[in-house]
Each structure stands twice: as C-alpha cells, then as structure tokens.
One Martini backbone bead per residue (centre of mass of N, CA, C, O) as a GRO file, in nm:
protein
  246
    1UNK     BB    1   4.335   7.216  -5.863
    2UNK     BB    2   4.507   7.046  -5.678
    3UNK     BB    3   4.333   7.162  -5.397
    4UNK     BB    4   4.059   7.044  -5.469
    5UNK     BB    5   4.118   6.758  -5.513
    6UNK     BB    6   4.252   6.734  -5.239
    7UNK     BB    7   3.942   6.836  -5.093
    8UNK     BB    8   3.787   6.572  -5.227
    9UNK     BB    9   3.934   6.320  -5.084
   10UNK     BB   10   3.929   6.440  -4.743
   11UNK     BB   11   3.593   6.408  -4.763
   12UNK     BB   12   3.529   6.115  -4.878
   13UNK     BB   13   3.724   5.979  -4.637
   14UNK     BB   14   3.486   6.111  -4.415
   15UNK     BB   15   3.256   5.961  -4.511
   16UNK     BB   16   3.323   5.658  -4.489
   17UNK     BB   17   3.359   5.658  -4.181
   18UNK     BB   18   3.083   5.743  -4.096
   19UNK     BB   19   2.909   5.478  -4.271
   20UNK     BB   20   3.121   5.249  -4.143
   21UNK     BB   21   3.033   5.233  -3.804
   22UNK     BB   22   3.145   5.005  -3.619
   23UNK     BB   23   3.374   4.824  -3.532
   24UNK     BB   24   3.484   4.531  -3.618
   25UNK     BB   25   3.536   4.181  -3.544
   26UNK     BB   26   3.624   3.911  -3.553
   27UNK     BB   27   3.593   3.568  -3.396
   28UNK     BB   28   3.764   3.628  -3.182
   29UNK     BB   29   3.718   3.917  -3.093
   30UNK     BB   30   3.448   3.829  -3.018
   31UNK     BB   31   3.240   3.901  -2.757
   32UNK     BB   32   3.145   3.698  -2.519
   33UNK     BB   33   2.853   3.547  -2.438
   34UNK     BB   34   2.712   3.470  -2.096
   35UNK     BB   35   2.576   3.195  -2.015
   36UNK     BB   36   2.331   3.036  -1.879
   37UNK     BB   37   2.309   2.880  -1.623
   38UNK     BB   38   2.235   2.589  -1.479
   39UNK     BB   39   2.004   2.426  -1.330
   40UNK     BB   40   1.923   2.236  -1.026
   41UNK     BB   41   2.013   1.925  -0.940
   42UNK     BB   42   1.866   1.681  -0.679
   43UNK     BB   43   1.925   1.441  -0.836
   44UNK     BB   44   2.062   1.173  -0.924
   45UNK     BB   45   2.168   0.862  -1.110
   46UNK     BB   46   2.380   0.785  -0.884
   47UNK     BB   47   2.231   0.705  -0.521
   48UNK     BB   48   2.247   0.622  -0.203
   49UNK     BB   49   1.943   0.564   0.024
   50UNK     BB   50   1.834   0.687   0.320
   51UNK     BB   51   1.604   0.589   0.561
   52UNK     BB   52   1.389   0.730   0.797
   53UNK     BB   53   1.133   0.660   1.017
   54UNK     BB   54   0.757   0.726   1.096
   55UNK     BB   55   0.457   0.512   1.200
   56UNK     BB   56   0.123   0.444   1.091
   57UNK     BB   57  -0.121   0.168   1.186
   58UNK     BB   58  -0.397   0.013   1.022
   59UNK     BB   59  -0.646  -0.166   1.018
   60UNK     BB   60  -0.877  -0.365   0.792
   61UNK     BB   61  -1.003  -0.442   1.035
   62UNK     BB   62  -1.283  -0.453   1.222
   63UNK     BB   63  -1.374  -0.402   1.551
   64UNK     BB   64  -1.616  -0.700   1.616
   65UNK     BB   65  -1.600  -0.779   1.864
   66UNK     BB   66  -1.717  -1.003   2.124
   67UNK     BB   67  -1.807  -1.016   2.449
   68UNK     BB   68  -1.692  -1.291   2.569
   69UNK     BB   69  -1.930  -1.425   2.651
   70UNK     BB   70  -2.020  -1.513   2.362
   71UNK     BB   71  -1.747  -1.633   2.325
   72UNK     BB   72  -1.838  -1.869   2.523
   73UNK     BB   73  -2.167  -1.941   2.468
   74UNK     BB   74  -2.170  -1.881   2.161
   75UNK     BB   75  -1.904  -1.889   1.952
   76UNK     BB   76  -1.889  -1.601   1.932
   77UNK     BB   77  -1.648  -1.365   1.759
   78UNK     BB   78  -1.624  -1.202   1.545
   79UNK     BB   79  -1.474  -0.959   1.405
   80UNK     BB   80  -1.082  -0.895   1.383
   81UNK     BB   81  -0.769  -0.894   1.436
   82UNK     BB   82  -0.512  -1.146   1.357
   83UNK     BB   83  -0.203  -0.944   1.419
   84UNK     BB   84  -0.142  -0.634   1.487
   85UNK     BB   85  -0.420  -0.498   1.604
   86UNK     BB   86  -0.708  -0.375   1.718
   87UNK     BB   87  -0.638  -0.093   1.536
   88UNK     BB   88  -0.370   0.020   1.591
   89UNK     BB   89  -0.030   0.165   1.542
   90UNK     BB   90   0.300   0.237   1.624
   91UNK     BB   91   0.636   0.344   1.480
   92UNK     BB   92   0.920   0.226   1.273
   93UNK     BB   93   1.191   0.275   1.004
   94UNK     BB   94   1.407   0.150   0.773
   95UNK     BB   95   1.606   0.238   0.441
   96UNK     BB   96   1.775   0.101   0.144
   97UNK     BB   97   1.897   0.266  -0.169
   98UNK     BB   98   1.948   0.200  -0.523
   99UNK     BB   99   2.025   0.430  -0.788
  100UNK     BB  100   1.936   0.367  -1.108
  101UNK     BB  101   1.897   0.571  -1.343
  102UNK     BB  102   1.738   0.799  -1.163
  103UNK     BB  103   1.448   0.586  -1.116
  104UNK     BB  104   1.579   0.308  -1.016
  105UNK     BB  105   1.535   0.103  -0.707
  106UNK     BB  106   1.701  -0.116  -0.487
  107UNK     BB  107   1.587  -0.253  -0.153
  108UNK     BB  108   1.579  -0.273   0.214
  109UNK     BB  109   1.317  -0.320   0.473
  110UNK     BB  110   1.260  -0.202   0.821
  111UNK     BB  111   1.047  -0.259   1.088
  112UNK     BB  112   0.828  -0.162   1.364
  113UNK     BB  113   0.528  -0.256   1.552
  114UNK     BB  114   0.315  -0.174   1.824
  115UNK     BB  115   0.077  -0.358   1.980
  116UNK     BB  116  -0.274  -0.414   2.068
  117UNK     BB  117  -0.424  -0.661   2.192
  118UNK     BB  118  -0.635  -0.957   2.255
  119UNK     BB  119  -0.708  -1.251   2.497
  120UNK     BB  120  -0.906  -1.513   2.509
  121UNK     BB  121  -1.065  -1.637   2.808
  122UNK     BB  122  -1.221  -1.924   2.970
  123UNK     BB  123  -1.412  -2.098   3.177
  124UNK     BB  124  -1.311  -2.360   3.005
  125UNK     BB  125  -1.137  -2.595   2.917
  126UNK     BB  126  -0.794  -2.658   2.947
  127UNK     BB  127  -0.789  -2.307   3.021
  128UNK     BB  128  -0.936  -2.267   3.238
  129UNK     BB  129  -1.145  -2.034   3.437
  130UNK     BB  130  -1.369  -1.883   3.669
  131UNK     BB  131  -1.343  -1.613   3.441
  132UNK     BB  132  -1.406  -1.480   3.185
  133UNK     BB  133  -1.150  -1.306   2.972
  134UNK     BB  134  -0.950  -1.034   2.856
  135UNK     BB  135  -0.654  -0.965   2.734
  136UNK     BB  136  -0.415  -0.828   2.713
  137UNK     BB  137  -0.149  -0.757   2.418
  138UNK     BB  138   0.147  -0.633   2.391
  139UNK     BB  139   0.339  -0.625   2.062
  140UNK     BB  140   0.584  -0.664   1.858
  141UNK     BB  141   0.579  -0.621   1.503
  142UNK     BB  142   0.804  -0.741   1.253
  143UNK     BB  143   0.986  -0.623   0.905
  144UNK     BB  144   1.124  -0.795   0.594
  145UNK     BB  145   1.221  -0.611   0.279
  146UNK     BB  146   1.195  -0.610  -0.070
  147UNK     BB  147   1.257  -0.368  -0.287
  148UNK     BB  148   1.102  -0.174  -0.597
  149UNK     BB  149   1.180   0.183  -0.751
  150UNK     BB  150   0.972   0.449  -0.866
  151UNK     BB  151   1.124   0.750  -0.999
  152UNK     BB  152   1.021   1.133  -1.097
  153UNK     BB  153   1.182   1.375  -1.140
  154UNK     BB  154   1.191   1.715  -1.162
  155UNK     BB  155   1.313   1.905  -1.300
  156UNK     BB  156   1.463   2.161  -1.161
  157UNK     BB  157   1.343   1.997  -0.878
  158UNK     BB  158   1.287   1.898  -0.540
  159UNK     BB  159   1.080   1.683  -0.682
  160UNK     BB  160   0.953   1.334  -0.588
  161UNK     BB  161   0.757   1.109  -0.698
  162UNK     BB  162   0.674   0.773  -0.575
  163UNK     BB  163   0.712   0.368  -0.626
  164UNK     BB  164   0.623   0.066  -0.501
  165UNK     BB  165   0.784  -0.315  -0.440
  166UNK     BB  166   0.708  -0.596  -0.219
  167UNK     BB  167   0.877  -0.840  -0.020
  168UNK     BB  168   0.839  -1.087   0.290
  169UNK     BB  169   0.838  -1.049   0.629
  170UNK     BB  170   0.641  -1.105   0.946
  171UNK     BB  171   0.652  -1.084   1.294
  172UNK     BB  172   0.477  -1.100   1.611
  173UNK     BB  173   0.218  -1.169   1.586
  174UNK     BB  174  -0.182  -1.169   1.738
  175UNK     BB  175  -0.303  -1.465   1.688
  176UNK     BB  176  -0.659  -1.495   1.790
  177UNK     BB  177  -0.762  -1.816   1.787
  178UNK     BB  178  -1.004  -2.055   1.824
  179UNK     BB  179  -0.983  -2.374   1.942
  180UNK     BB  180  -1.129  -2.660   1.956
  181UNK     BB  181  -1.293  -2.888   2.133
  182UNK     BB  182  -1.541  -2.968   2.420
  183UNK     BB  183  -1.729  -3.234   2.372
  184UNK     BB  184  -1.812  -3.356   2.656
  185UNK     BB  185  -1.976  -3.052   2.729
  186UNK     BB  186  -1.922  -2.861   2.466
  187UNK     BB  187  -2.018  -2.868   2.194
  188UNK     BB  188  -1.931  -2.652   1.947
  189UNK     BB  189  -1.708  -2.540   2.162
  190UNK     BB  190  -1.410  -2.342   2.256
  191UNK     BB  191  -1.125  -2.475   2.432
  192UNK     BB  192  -0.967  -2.234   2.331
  193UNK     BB  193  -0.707  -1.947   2.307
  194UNK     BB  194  -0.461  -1.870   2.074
  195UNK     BB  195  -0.115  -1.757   1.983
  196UNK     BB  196   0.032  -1.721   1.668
  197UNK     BB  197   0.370  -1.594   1.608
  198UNK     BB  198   0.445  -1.628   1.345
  199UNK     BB  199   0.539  -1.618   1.022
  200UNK     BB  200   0.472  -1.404   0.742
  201UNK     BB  201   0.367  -1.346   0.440
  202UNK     BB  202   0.428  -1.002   0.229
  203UNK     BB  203   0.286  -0.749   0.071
  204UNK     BB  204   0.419  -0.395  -0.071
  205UNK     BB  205   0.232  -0.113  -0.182
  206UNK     BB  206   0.312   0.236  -0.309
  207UNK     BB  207   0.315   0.569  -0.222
  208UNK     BB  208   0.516   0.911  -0.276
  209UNK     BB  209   0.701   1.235  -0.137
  210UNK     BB  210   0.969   1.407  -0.244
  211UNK     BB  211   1.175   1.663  -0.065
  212UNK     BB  212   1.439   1.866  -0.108
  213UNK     BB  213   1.666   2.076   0.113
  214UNK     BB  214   1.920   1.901  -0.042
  215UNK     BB  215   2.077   1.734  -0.181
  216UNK     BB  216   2.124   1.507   0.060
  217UNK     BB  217   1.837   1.608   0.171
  218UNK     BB  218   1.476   1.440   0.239
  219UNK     BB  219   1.147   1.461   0.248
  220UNK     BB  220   0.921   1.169   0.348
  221UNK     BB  221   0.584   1.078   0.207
  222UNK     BB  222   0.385   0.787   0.252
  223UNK     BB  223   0.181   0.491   0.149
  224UNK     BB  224   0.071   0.161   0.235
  225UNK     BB  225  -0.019  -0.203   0.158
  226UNK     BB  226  -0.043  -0.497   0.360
  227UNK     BB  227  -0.021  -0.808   0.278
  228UNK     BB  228  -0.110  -1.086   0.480
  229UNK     BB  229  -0.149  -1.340   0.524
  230UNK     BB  230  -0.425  -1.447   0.623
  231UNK     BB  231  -0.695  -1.361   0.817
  232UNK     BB  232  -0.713  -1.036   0.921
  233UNK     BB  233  -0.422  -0.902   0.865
  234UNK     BB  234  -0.429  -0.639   0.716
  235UNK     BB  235  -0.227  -0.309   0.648
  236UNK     BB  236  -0.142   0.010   0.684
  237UNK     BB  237   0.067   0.283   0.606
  238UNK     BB  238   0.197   0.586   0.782
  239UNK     BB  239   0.508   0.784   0.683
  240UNK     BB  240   0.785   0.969   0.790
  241UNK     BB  241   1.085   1.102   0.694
  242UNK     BB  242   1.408   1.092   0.634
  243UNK     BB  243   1.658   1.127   0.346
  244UNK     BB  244   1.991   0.995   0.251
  245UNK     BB  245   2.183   1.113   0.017
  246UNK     BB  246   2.490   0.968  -0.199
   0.00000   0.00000   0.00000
C-alpha cells in the first residue's frame, strides 16, 4: 500500500511539472527586448548657417528700348531696365544665418551681380557728339540685406522647404536715363543721358528647398524677387550653392 501511494505521488509531481510550461521569471530576471534606433535628424534646434552660392538674375522690364536715332530725334525712349542689366547677369553672393528652436533664423546677406547695360549718346546739347549713339556700359551692382528666415525640417529626413524676407541697400546700378531739355535749339528733346549710380532701397522675398548631404553640408536651391526703389528696376534672382551648417 504505501509502495502504491509512494508511485502516485512521484505521478503527480511529473504531471505539474509537464503542465506549469517554460520557467518564468521576475521583472528584473526578465531578457529586455532592444528598443529600435532612433531615426537621424539632420538639421539641428540651434545651429549656425553659412551659405556660398551662385545666381543668374533677369530683370522684370522687357528690353524695348528704342533706336539711338529715335532717342535722339523724337525723344522716344522706349522702356528698358535702369538699373540691374538690359537683360541678365550673373553673379554670386553668400549668407549668414542662425536657427534658432530649429524652424526660424536671423541672417545678413551680400552678393554681387556683372551687368551690361547702354548709355545713350546724343549728337546735341551740353555732352553732344558728332554721331548719337549707345556705349557698352559694364558695371557690378552689390546688395546687403537683413533676412528672416522660416523653415520646415520633414522628420527623419534631409529635406528642409524653406522661405524668407529681408530688405536692405543695392548700390552701383547703371540708371541710364535722359534728363533736361535742349531748350535754345530743340524744346522737348533730352539734352543728354546720365548714369545714376546712387544706392537705392531693396526688399527681397523667396522661397527654396535644402537637401542635407551630410548632417554639417547641404545642398541649397531657391529664388527671389528683388523690389528696387525707382521705375523699371526690379529683378528676380536663381541662386544654388552650398549651405555650411555648426
């Protein structure tokens, strides 16, 4: 009998043990599953920007300007830019800025444009020659302005849209425009052309996008329009360079 019994005990105690499945353990026991990485941010909450580039800028006034002879003998002007170039330029310029809670920046902009523009020659009045005629006139116009900057990192992602707005100086632009009258000899006609080369008041708004190449290096691609004081000044501007992220 108590052989019985002993063989139903030692039974019983392989059944619990087959039932009660794989060993448990606390919470500290327990293997911790490894959390997965964070994904890479690449633009920064606080960060320093410099930026390099290169721009093609066309002007906003069609060149129609009028013959030598017809500005000379009918006052016939046509219209034309009269500061910037008589078509395009191109040029470079860089920038400066800091980012602060990752989406806005203050920054100061400079660059520099090539332009080519006319200067009309009169055969009469005060600067008269023997022959009217337009002089090649070459000259590089600068601009330094104050920018304020938003942009919008996508998440985990090199890709940043971005737009601004500044204002600031343009200087040494070639205002080619006729002034006084020959009175004596021919009323209502230009007694010659002058080059006005004064600085003049700008605002400039754009819109661009950054590509991050690496976390500190970024590919920048934007345009702007640039408002000049004065008629028939205004250009736009296509800009692309490198972007100098710490």
């Amino acid at each position: 009998m108590k052989q019985f019994t002993l063989t139903i005990a030692v039974l019983s105690a392989l059944c619990a043990v087959s039932f009660a499945g794989p060993e448990q353990y606390s919470g500290k026991e327990m293997k911790q599953v490894a959390a997965p990485a964070p994904c890479p941010e690449w633009y920064s909450d606080n960060e320093w920007n410099v930026n390099l580039w290169g721009a093609y800028a066309f002007v906003g006034t069609d060149n129609n300007r009028s013959s030598i002879e017809a500005s000379d003998d009918f006052a016939d002007y046509g219209t034309y830019d009269r500061f910037l170039a008589q078509d395009h330029a191109w040029g470079g310029g860089i920038d400066a800025k800091y980012f602060f809670k990752r989406y806005f920046g203050l920054g100061v902009e400079g660059f520099g444009l090539f332009g080519r523009s006319l200067h009309g020659v009169l055969d009469h009045g005060s600067a008269g020659t023997s022959e009217e005629h337009y002089n090649v006139d070459h000259h590089t116009v600068g601009g330094a302005l104050g920018t304020f900057t938003l942009r919008y990192p996508f998440h985990c992602s090199r890709f940043s849209p971005y737009a601004w707005a500044g204002g600031g100086m343009v200087f040494n632009g070639s205002n080619d425009r006729a002034v006084d009258l020959d009175l004596p000899n021919n009323p209502g006609l230009a007694d010659r052309f002058v080059n006005d080369d004064k600085a003049r008041g700008v605002g400039q708004f754009g819109g661009g996008l950054e590509v991050r190449l690496t976390r500190h290096i970024g590919l920048t691609t934007d345009f702007s329009w640039n408002v000049v004081g004065g008629p028939h000044n205004n250009f736009g501007m296509v800009r692309t360079g490198l972007n100098f992220a710490f």
